[in-house]
Amino acid sequence: MTSEPAVPAESGAVPDVAALSRVVARQRAEMDRLHDLAATSAVLERAKGAVMALTGCSPEAAYEELLHRAKTADRTLLEECWITLGTLAAPQPRPPQKQRPAARTAVAAPGQEQPAVPDDAPTLARLGHALLRVHSAQGLAAVLLEQLGPHVDATAIMLYHRLPAGGLELIGHAGVDDRVATQWHHIPPLSGVAARDALQAQEERWLEDLAEARKSYVLIGDPPERWPSRAWLPVPVGDRSDVVLGVLRGRTGPFTERDREHLRAVARLCAGRLRSLDAPRAASADTTADVVQGVFDTLPGAALLLAPLFSATGEVEDFRIDAATPQAVDTVGRTGRELVGLRLLEFRPSVTEEPLWQGCLRVLATGEPYEGAPLAHRVVAGGAAELVTSAPRVARLGGNLVVTWVRHDPSDRQEQRLADVQRLGNLGWANWNLVTHEATWSAQAFTVLGRDPVRGPVRLAELPSLAVPEDMPALAAAVGQLLRHGQRFDVPFRVRTPDGIRHLRAVAEAVTDSSGTPVEVHGFVQDHTARRNTELALIESERAMLTQHGVLQAERALAVRLQHALLPLPRAPLTLAGLRVEVAYLPAQLGLSVGGDWFSAIELPGGDALFVVGDVAGHGIDAVATMAQLRFTAKGMISTGSSLTGALARLNRLLLHSRDTHGTATLILARYRSEERRLEWAQAGHPPPILLRDGRARPLERPAGMLLGAGDAPHYEEADCRLRPGDRLVLYTDGLIERPGESIDLGLERLAAALEVPVADPSGALAPLLTVLLDDERRDDVCVVDIRLPADPA
């Protein structure tokens, strides 16, 4: 502080009052400047501490981060400090530096940009400095009215805080008379109040038309017309909004976009001030903290003296560290007296998510001490990180709390690890002293054996009595060998418990004296029930599989014999109606069941020939029986003069109405008229024949026809094809062309390409074709009828 002496007056002269007034004014201005500087420094240090606690950076880096945030958002450093204290947001990645815009941007969260709002910089800067002199919510309301009155025409300010039950409590007001403040001091948790609606939805409410606002809300004021327009903005204190700011205006009209952005910026600045409103420390508290700190300086272990900090509504929002032991350390490495003055949320930002926070609140309210569960955490000792386990304890000291962390020594941790191993391995240890006849079991041993700990352990010689009668002799023999000869044993046995039979394993060995006599036995029992049940279930499943495999093998053998009896294969190519016919049937190589693929190739009365290829859905005895029924019925109907389409219609009815026949089937019926060299054919959902002529292969165009057994009134049509000398026609089942995951069109193209390949030995032409088309492991049966019209002799 500086001062200037008054102009010396001559002896007996009257002092220059104007000069003295100027000196006093300058001194007062200097005092105010220094006061603001001190307050600004305190806010800056708090904001730096928040950034350090969140990021673990150094004080210099925290200061640089705050400067960067302020520059990026075009704010003053003080504004950025208030916003940081209000949000405690983690720093965002720094974007590339941009040229600072000429227009002032609205206050935003760090790393965000808002539309330009002119002329707000002086107002926000003045508000930031004015907040330094605010020490209560009531004072905050007065400062806001002073700053916002000329800027947005505000005539009243109201601050509400949300209560745990859902209602609102007025914590600050300005421009509102006492009668209205008393009338609206407490708002119950009812709908229809704009302030509560804004907090519930976490959204602003702009009431700019009084008549429209009356339709949705109960309006504050007596009368409400006193404030024709008003706004309610949630104030984000921390990571949520429990405070709402009300700005009431004495004029009508909407809030401009400039006014709205300005009020949002004001709300963010208020968040920092509301967060840092602390109860003043009493002189007695200072004295207590000094005494405790002197004691803490000599104590081992980690301990803190915490002073509760209350919000404007009387709720604990944080704790201040008033004393700390040298072993207490925060997340950024500060220890001992360096922690004094910090908030608990700066010391340990995640504490509100831990049981310790609720423990502190409970101790503060009830006075009963609190002891938490052991937790593992890292500490730095001698420059090296160490994982330690400690349990927090909290006790009340006057109006403050003493928090200590009791570190578990290695023996405690070893005992805990042993208990964990027994629990996870479902085993327990046992010890028998053969000299004193004392027995000691772990708690897990009683659990494994299903024995009540109240009854105590049994002697080693009595251990076999716990087993079921069938297992007692083997366990008794093993115990006897150990007691007489010190022979180690590892014996499985069963015990009966209220939960059922348990399969256990007992392992024990003896400790002998100098003469070799056993004097002590130690071992363990382990529960193998789950594993044994799994083994038994696996054995039972294997037995069932073997039985089912035998049944399937027998069924396959029967089906194969039945199929061979019903569908004999010719040993050599046939000659029917002047055609050379070769037939092939290949059963599937995957699975045990026999399929329903079949064929017929016979010569009809009058010199014509009948060719049939079919595929019954399914496998096994039923499929073979259905195949036989269709095969003989089709041959009989065509031989007695039925048309192809008529035969298909009757076969369809046979499948639909026969009790012994199930499922569906596909079929091709083809009649070759030898005199005309014409092939008439019809199909029921079957792939078309492939015609090879003059070295080019193509599928015949299929006539209409639904698969058998799929409907009551199917429609079937016939098609014909005149054969020429040298033509080759292939009828087949879908196993020849189908492959998993592939369309049938690709299979037809593959079959046509294989037929076009010249074959050196015509007598064995079908074998090379099947070799090219079929995989090593066939999933379905394959049936092929290869028909050739010999070429005319030259």
CSV table of N, CA, C and O in Angstrom, one decimal, residues 77-138:
chain,number,residue,atom,x,y,z
A,77,LEU,N,-9.2,-14.5,-17.3
A,77,LEU,CA,-8.7,-15.6,-16.5
A,77,LEU,C,-9.6,-15.9,-15.3
A,77,LEU,O,-9.8,-17.0,-14.9
A,78,LEU,N,-10.1,-14.8,-14.7
A,78,LEU,CA,-11.0,-14.9,-13.6
A,78,LEU,C,-12.3,-15.6,-13.9
A,78,LEU,O,-12.8,-16.5,-13.2
A,79,GLU,N,-12.8,-15.2,-15.1
A,79,GLU,CA,-14.1,-15.9,-15.5
A,79,GLU,C,-13.8,-17.4,-15.7
A,79,GLU,O,-14.6,-18.3,-15.3
A,80,GLU,N,-12.7,-17.8,-16.3
A,80,GLU,CA,-12.3,-19.2,-16.5
A,80,GLU,C,-12.2,-19.9,-15.2
A,80,GLU,O,-12.6,-21.1,-15.0
A,81,CYS,N,-11.6,-19.2,-14.2
A,81,CYS,CA,-11.5,-19.9,-12.8
A,81,CYS,C,-12.8,-20.2,-12.2
A,81,CYS,O,-13.1,-21.2,-11.7
A,82,TRP,N,-13.8,-19.2,-12.3
A,82,TRP,CA,-15.1,-19.4,-11.8
A,82,TRP,C,-15.8,-20.6,-12.5
A,82,TRP,O,-16.4,-21.4,-11.8
A,83,ILE,N,-15.7,-20.7,-13.8
A,83,ILE,CA,-16.3,-21.7,-14.5
A,83,ILE,C,-15.7,-23.1,-14.2
A,83,ILE,O,-16.4,-24.1,-14.0
A,84,THR,N,-14.4,-23.1,-14.1
A,84,THR,CA,-13.7,-24.4,-13.7
A,84,THR,C,-14.1,-24.8,-12.3
A,84,THR,O,-14.3,-26.0,-12.1
A,85,LEU,N,-14.2,-23.9,-11.4
A,85,LEU,CA,-14.7,-24.3,-10.0
A,85,LEU,C,-16.1,-24.8,-10.1
A,85,LEU,O,-16.5,-25.6,-9.3
A,86,GLY,N,-16.9,-24.3,-11.0
A,86,GLY,CA,-18.3,-24.7,-11.1
A,86,GLY,C,-18.5,-26.1,-11.7
A,86,GLY,O,-19.4,-26.8,-11.4
A,87,THR,N,-17.6,-26.4,-12.7
A,87,THR,CA,-17.8,-27.6,-13.5
A,87,THR,C,-16.8,-28.7,-13.1
A,87,THR,O,-17.1,-29.9,-13.3
A,88,LEU,N,-15.6,-28.3,-12.7
A,88,LEU,CA,-14.5,-29.3,-12.5
A,88,LEU,C,-14.4,-30.2,-13.7
A,88,LEU,O,-14.2,-31.4,-13.5
A,89,ALA,N,-14.5,-29.6,-14.9
A,89,ALA,CA,-14.4,-30.5,-16.1
A,89,ALA,C,-13.0,-30.8,-16.4
A,89,ALA,O,-12.0,-30.0,-16.1
A,90,ALA,N,-12.7,-32.0,-16.9
A,90,ALA,CA,-11.4,-32.5,-17.3
A,90,ALA,C,-11.0,-31.7,-18.5
A,90,ALA,O,-11.8,-31.3,-19.3
A,91,PRO,N,-9.7,-31.4,-18.6
A,91,PRO,CA,-9.3,-30.6,-19.8
A,91,PRO,C,-9.5,-31.3,-21.1
A,91,PRO,O,-9.3,-32.5,-21.2
A,92,GLN,N,-9.9,-30.5,-22.1
A,92,GLN,CA,-10.1,-31.0,-23.4
A,92,GLN,C,-8.8,-31.0,-24.2
A,92,GLN,O,-7.9,-30.2,-23.9
A,93,PRO,N,-8.6,-31.8,-25.2
A,93,PRO,CA,-7.4,-31.7,-26.1
A,93,PRO,C,-7.4,-30.3,-26.7
A,93,PRO,O,-8.4,-29.8,-27.2
A,94,ARG,N,-6.2,-29.8,-26.7
A,94,ARG,CA,-6.0,-28.4,-27.2
A,94,ARG,C,-6.1,-28.4,-28.7
A,94,ARG,O,-5.4,-29.1,-29.4
A,95,PRO,N,-7.0,-27.6,-29.3
A,95,PRO,CA,-7.2,-27.5,-30.7
A,95,PRO,C,-6.1,-26.6,-31.3
A,95,PRO,O,-5.4,-25.8,-30.5
A,96,PRO,N,-5.9,-26.6,-32.6
A,96,PRO,CA,-4.9,-25.7,-33.2
A,96,PRO,C,-5.3,-24.2,-32.8
A,96,PRO,O,-6.4,-23.8,-32.8
A,97,GLN,N,-4.3,-23.4,-32.6
A,97,GLN,CA,-4.5,-22.0,-32.3
A,97,GLN,C,-5.1,-21.3,-33.5
A,97,GLN,O,-4.8,-21.4,-34.6
A,98,LYS,N,-6.2,-20.5,-33.1
A,98,LYS,CA,-6.9,-19.7,-34.1
A,98,LYS,C,-6.7,-18.3,-33.8
A,98,LYS,O,-6.5,-17.9,-32.6
A,99,GLN,N,-6.9,-17.5,-34.8
A,99,GLN,CA,-6.8,-16.0,-34.6
A,99,GLN,C,-8.0,-15.6,-33.7
A,99,GLN,O,-9.1,-16.0,-33.9
A,100,ARG,N,-7.8,-14.9,-32.7
A,100,ARG,CA,-8.8,-14.5,-31.8
A,100,ARG,C,-9.8,-13.6,-32.5
A,100,ARG,O,-9.5,-12.6,-33.1
A,101,PRO,N,-11.1,-13.9,-32.4
A,101,PRO,CA,-12.1,-13.1,-33.1
A,101,PRO,C,-12.3,-11.8,-32.5
A,101,PRO,O,-12.0,-11.5,-31.3
A,102,ALA,N,-12.7,-10.9,-33.3
A,102,ALA,CA,-12.9,-9.5,-32.9
A,102,ALA,C,-14.1,-9.4,-31.9
A,102,ALA,O,-14.1,-8.7,-31.0
A,103,ALA,N,-15.2,-10.2,-32.2
A,103,ALA,CA,-16.4,-10.1,-31.4
A,103,ALA,C,-16.2,-11.0,-30.2
A,103,ALA,O,-15.5,-12.0,-30.2
A,104,ARG,N,-16.9,-10.6,-29.1
A,104,ARG,CA,-16.8,-11.4,-27.8
A,104,ARG,C,-17.7,-12.6,-28.0
A,104,ARG,O,-18.8,-12.5,-28.4
A,105,THR,N,-17.2,-13.8,-27.6
A,105,THR,CA,-18.0,-15.0,-27.6
A,105,THR,C,-18.7,-15.2,-26.3
A,105,THR,O,-18.1,-14.8,-25.2
A,106,ALA,N,-19.8,-15.9,-26.3
A,106,ALA,CA,-20.5,-16.2,-25.1
A,106,ALA,C,-19.8,-17.2,-24.3
A,106,ALA,O,-19.0,-18.0,-24.8
A,107,VAL,N,-19.9,-17.1,-22.9
A,107,VAL,CA,-19.2,-18.0,-22.0
A,107,VAL,C,-19.7,-19.5,-22.3
A,107,VAL,O,-20.9,-19.7,-22.4
A,108,ALA,N,-18.7,-20.4,-22.5
A,108,ALA,CA,-19.1,-21.8,-22.7
A,108,ALA,C,-18.2,-22.6,-21.9
A,108,ALA,O,-17.2,-22.2,-21.3
A,109,ALA,N,-18.5,-23.9,-21.9
A,109,ALA,CA,-17.6,-24.9,-21.2
A,109,ALA,C,-16.3,-24.9,-21.9
A,109,ALA,O,-16.2,-24.6,-23.1
A,110,PRO,N,-15.3,-25.3,-21.2
A,110,PRO,CA,-13.9,-25.4,-21.8
A,110,PRO,C,-13.9,-26.2,-23.0
A,110,PRO,O,-14.4,-27.3,-23.1
A,111,GLY,N,-13.3,-25.7,-24.1
A,111,GLY,CA,-13.2,-26.4,-25.3
A,111,GLY,C,-14.3,-26.2,-26.3
A,111,GLY,O,-14.3,-26.8,-27.4
A,112,GLN,N,-15.4,-25.5,-25.9
A,112,GLN,CA,-16.5,-25.3,-26.7
A,112,GLN,C,-16.6,-23.8,-27.2
A,112,GLN,O,-16.1,-22.9,-26.5
A,113,GLU,N,-17.2,-23.6,-28.3
A,113,GLU,CA,-17.4,-22.3,-28.9
A,113,GLU,C,-18.9,-21.9,-29.0
A,113,GLU,O,-19.7,-22.8,-29.3
A,114,GLN,N,-19.2,-20.7,-28.8
A,114,GLN,CA,-20.6,-20.2,-28.9
A,114,GLN,C,-20.6,-19.1,-30.0
A,114,GLN,O,-19.6,-18.5,-30.3
A,115,PRO,N,-21.8,-18.8,-30.4
A,115,PRO,CA,-22.0,-17.7,-31.4
A,115,PRO,C,-21.5,-16.4,-30.8
A,115,PRO,O,-21.6,-16.2,-29.6
A,116,ALA,N,-21.0,-15.5,-31.6
A,116,ALA,CA,-20.5,-14.2,-31.1
A,116,ALA,C,-21.6,-13.4,-30.5
A,116,ALA,O,-22.7,-13.3,-31.1
A,117,VAL,N,-21.4,-12.8,-29.4
A,117,VAL,CA,-22.3,-11.9,-28.7
A,117,VAL,C,-21.6,-10.7,-28.3
A,117,VAL,O,-20.7,-10.7,-27.5
A,118,PRO,N,-21.8,-9.5,-29.0
A,118,PRO,CA,-21.1,-8.3,-28.8
A,118,PRO,C,-21.4,-7.7,-27.4
A,118,PRO,O,-22.4,-7.8,-26.8
A,119,ASP,N,-20.4,-6.9,-26.9
A,119,ASP,CA,-20.6,-6.0,-25.8
A,119,ASP,C,-20.8,-6.7,-24.5
A,119,ASP,O,-21.2,-6.1,-23.5
A,120,ASP,N,-20.6,-8.1,-24.4
A,120,ASP,CA,-20.8,-8.8,-23.1
A,120,ASP,C,-19.5,-8.8,-22.3
A,120,ASP,O,-19.5,-9.1,-21.1
A,121,ALA,N,-18.3,-8.6,-22.9
A,121,ALA,CA,-17.1,-8.7,-22.2
A,121,ALA,C,-17.0,-7.8,-21.0
A,121,ALA,O,-16.7,-8.3,-19.9
A,122,PRO,N,-17.3,-6.6,-21.0
A,122,PRO,CA,-17.2,-5.7,-19.8
A,122,PRO,C,-18.1,-6.2,-18.7
A,122,PRO,O,-17.8,-6.2,-17.5
A,123,THR,N,-19.4,-6.6,-19.1
A,123,THR,CA,-20.3,-7.0,-18.1
A,123,THR,C,-19.9,-8.3,-17.4
A,123,THR,O,-19.9,-8.4,-16.1
A,124,LEU,N,-19.4,-9.2,-18.1
A,124,LEU,CA,-19.0,-10.5,-17.5
A,124,LEU,C,-17.7,-10.3,-16.7
A,124,LEU,O,-17.6,-10.9,-15.7
A,125,ALA,N,-16.8,-9.5,-17.2
A,125,ALA,CA,-15.6,-9.2,-16.4
A,125,ALA,C,-16.0,-8.5,-15.1
A,125,ALA,O,-15.4,-8.9,-14.0
A,126,ARG,N,-16.9,-7.5,-15.1
A,126,ARG,CA,-17.3,-6.9,-13.9
A,126,ARG,C,-18.0,-7.9,-12.9
A,126,ARG,O,-17.7,-7.8,-11.7
A,127,LEU,N,-18.8,-8.8,-13.5
A,127,LEU,CA,-19.5,-9.8,-12.7
A,127,LEU,C,-18.4,-10.7,-12.0
A,127,LEU,O,-18.5,-11.1,-10.9
A,128,GLY,N,-17.4,-11.1,-12.8
A,128,GLY,CA,-16.4,-12.0,-12.2
A,128,GLY,C,-15.7,-11.3,-11.1
A,128,GLY,O,-15.4,-12.0,-10.0
A,129,HIS,N,-15.4,-10.0,-11.2
A,129,HIS,CA,-14.7,-9.4,-10.0
A,129,HIS,C,-15.7,-9.2,-8.9
A,129,HIS,O,-15.3,-9.2,-7.7
A,130,ALA,N,-17.0,-8.9,-9.2
A,130,ALA,CA,-18.0,-8.7,-8.1
A,130,ALA,C,-18.2,-9.9,-7.3
A,130,ALA,O,-18.5,-9.9,-6.1
A,131,LEU,N,-18.1,-11.1,-8.0
A,131,LEU,CA,-18.3,-12.4,-7.3
A,131,LEU,C,-17.2,-12.6,-6.2
A,131,LEU,O,-17.4,-13.4,-5.3
A,132,LEU,N,-16.1,-11.9,-6.3
A,132,LEU,CA,-15.0,-12.1,-5.3
A,132,LEU,C,-15.5,-11.6,-3.9
A,132,LEU,O,-15.0,-12.0,-2.9
A,133,ARG,N,-16.5,-10.6,-3.9
A,133,ARG,CA,-17.0,-10.1,-2.6
A,133,ARG,C,-18.2,-10.7,-2.2
A,133,ARG,O,-18.9,-10.3,-1.2
A,134,VAL,N,-18.6,-11.8,-2.8
A,134,VAL,CA,-19.9,-12.5,-2.5
A,134,VAL,C,-19.5,-13.6,-1.5
A,134,VAL,O,-18.6,-14.4,-1.7
A,135,HIS,N,-20.3,-13.7,-0.4
A,135,HIS,CA,-20.0,-14.7,0.6
A,135,HIS,C,-21.3,-15.5,1.0
A,135,HIS,O,-21.3,-16.3,2.0
A,136,SER,N,-22.4,-15.3,0.3
A,136,SER,CA,-23.6,-16.0,0.6
A,136,SER,C,-24.5,-15.9,-0.7
A,136,SER,O,-24.2,-15.1,-1.6
A,137,ALA,N,-25.5,-16.8,-0.7
A,137,ALA,CA,-26.4,-16.8,-1.8
A,137,ALA,C,-27.2,-15.5,-1.9
A,137,ALA,O,-27.5,-15.1,-3.0
A,138,GLN,N,-27.5,-15.0,-0.7
A,138,GLN,CA,-28.3,-13.7,-0.7
A,138,GLN,C,-27.4,-12.6,-1.3
A,138,GLN,O,-27.9,-11.8,-2.1
